[in-house]
Amino acid sequence: KIKQQLADAGFNVPLFTSDGSWLFEGGSTPGALPTANGENNIENLKKVVNEYHNGKGPYMVAEFYPGWLSHWAEPFPQISASRIAKQTEEYIKNNVSFNFYMVHGGTNFAFTAGANYDKRRDIQPDLTSYDYDAPISEAGWVTAKYDSIRNVMKKYVKNIPDAPAAIPVIEIPSIKLDKVADVLGYTSRIKPISNEEPLTFEQMNQGYGYVLYSRHFNQPITGTLMVPGLRDFAVVYVDGEKVGELNRNTQTYELEVNIPFNSTLQILVENMGRINYGSEIVHNKKGIIETVTIGDIPLTGGWKMSKLPMSEMPDLAKMNKRCAVANTPSAAKRWAGMPVMYEGTFTLKDTGDTFLNMSGWGKGIVFVNGHNLGRYWHVGPQQTLYIPGVWLNKGENKIVIFEQLNDEAKQNISAQKTPILDQME
């Protein structure tokens, strides 16, 4: 149908499909060249293409993987430069066309990081960094892998131009964080949506970010809190005091709670990224999508949902009207274990790319001059966030950090010239 739509629209050009070689039966279509993603076996490549394309080539690998994407709480995948250079030459020698995926790494800024799905681990959220161990790094630097591929190409192509110089990098030794705000206090004062059952993000017309789910109890209750429909990460509080964390990635859906008389259960839920590949792509609701129970008792009635999409950089001055904001970092100690916003300003004489060091922080997102740099999480392997130099100003700059865990109060943060992408907790 897609092929026919293109023809109807007047596209009179060669077409191709892009699939794994084992998916040609369902993925190929007559009149379009089937290309085999990640197929390193030349003989098998030619065999399957010949079978599904008039008994002859041409032959192409539309996705030749020089690296691989990375997930939180999993080791950073690395493929050797020599292996990729050798495979590149194999393709060239055998007249196989190819396209590197990825040739240039990138960044999943803001909430654009997706997720894979694995039955053993459920959702596998992608890192903010999409460096991919690619020949050209996230920040646009030439790597040893790039040089190895280039040396192969020189055997077959004349007059290859020099690679451009790397973009200048800077370090920022210390950024003072001189304001901190109570996020639970702020969020609980946002006009909530009420419902008998928890609503999904989609039912509340919210795509990304966070939602605070709250339920008040007139009578005490103790037992195992079960949130089987968690999508995807949550911190649980009773009257603002942290009880524990729930995590779809580790299939941690329960914890013990003791809710006193006249108290409030609060569950701050985060969308960790939508599944973007495979059969589970159609099951992508976020928030809390099933009934919550304590001790097998369904918690129906009285739910309130406060939306916190974080679509723009928070303004602590405006938040001051709705919650406690302190002008001293030591105030964060009063909110230990509670989600907080940190804010600071810093002055630069010169700008350049840099990497914000989030080692020692918990979990959250960072804004610089209104730009959402993306998610950080202490589990690794990513411990820095890339800041493009074009997002920095000569003169004053502002940083806001939403720290969800706040296990330890912070007073400053720094940025460095190199990334940390392979450091597990």
JSON list of C-alpha atoms in Angstrom, two decimals, residues 2 33 63 73 144 176 197 235 264 358 369 373 375 398 412-413:
[
{"chain": "A", "resi": 2, "resn": "ILE", "atom": "CA", "xyz": [2.84, 2.39, 0.79]},
{"chain": "A", "resi": 33, "resn": "LEU", "atom": "CA", "xyz": [14.84, -3.88, -3.99]},
{"chain": "A", "resi": 63, "resn": "GLU", "atom": "CA", "xyz": [21.70, -0.71, 7.97]},
{"chain": "A", "resi": 73, "resn": "ALA", "atom": "CA", "xyz": [21.36, -0.09, 33.54]},
{"chain": "A", "resi": 144, "resn": "ALA", "atom": "CA", "xyz": [39.58, 5.64, 15.74]},
{"chain": "A", "resi": 176, "resn": "LYS", "atom": "CA", "xyz": [26.76, 27.23, 42.18]},
{"chain": "A", "resi": 197, "resn": "GLU", "atom": "CA", "xyz": [-9.31, 4.96, 39.06]},
{"chain": "A", "resi": 235, "resn": "VAL", "atom": "CA", "xyz": [8.86, 7.16, 43.65]},
{"chain": "A", "resi": 264, "resn": "THR", "atom": "CA", "xyz": [-1.97, 10.76, 51.75]},
{"chain": "A", "resi": 358, "resn": "MET", "atom": "CA", "xyz": [25.95, 14.07, 36.71]},
{"chain": "A", "resi": 369, "resn": "ASN", "atom": "CA", "xyz": [18.89, 28.27, 29.02]},
{"chain": "A", "resi": 373, "resn": "LEU", "atom": "CA", "xyz": [19.28, 18.27, 27.86]},
{"chain": "A", "resi": 375, "resn": "ARG", "atom": "CA", "xyz": [17.46, 12.39, 31.35]},
{"chain": "A", "resi": 398, "resn": "LYS", "atom": "CA", "xyz": [20.79, 29.57, 33.75]},
{"chain": "A", "resi": 412, "resn": "ASN", "atom": "CA", "xyz": [27.18, 22.83, 42.85]},
{"chain": "A", "resi": 413, "resn": "ILE", "atom": "CA", "xyz": [27.78, 21.01, 39.59]}
]
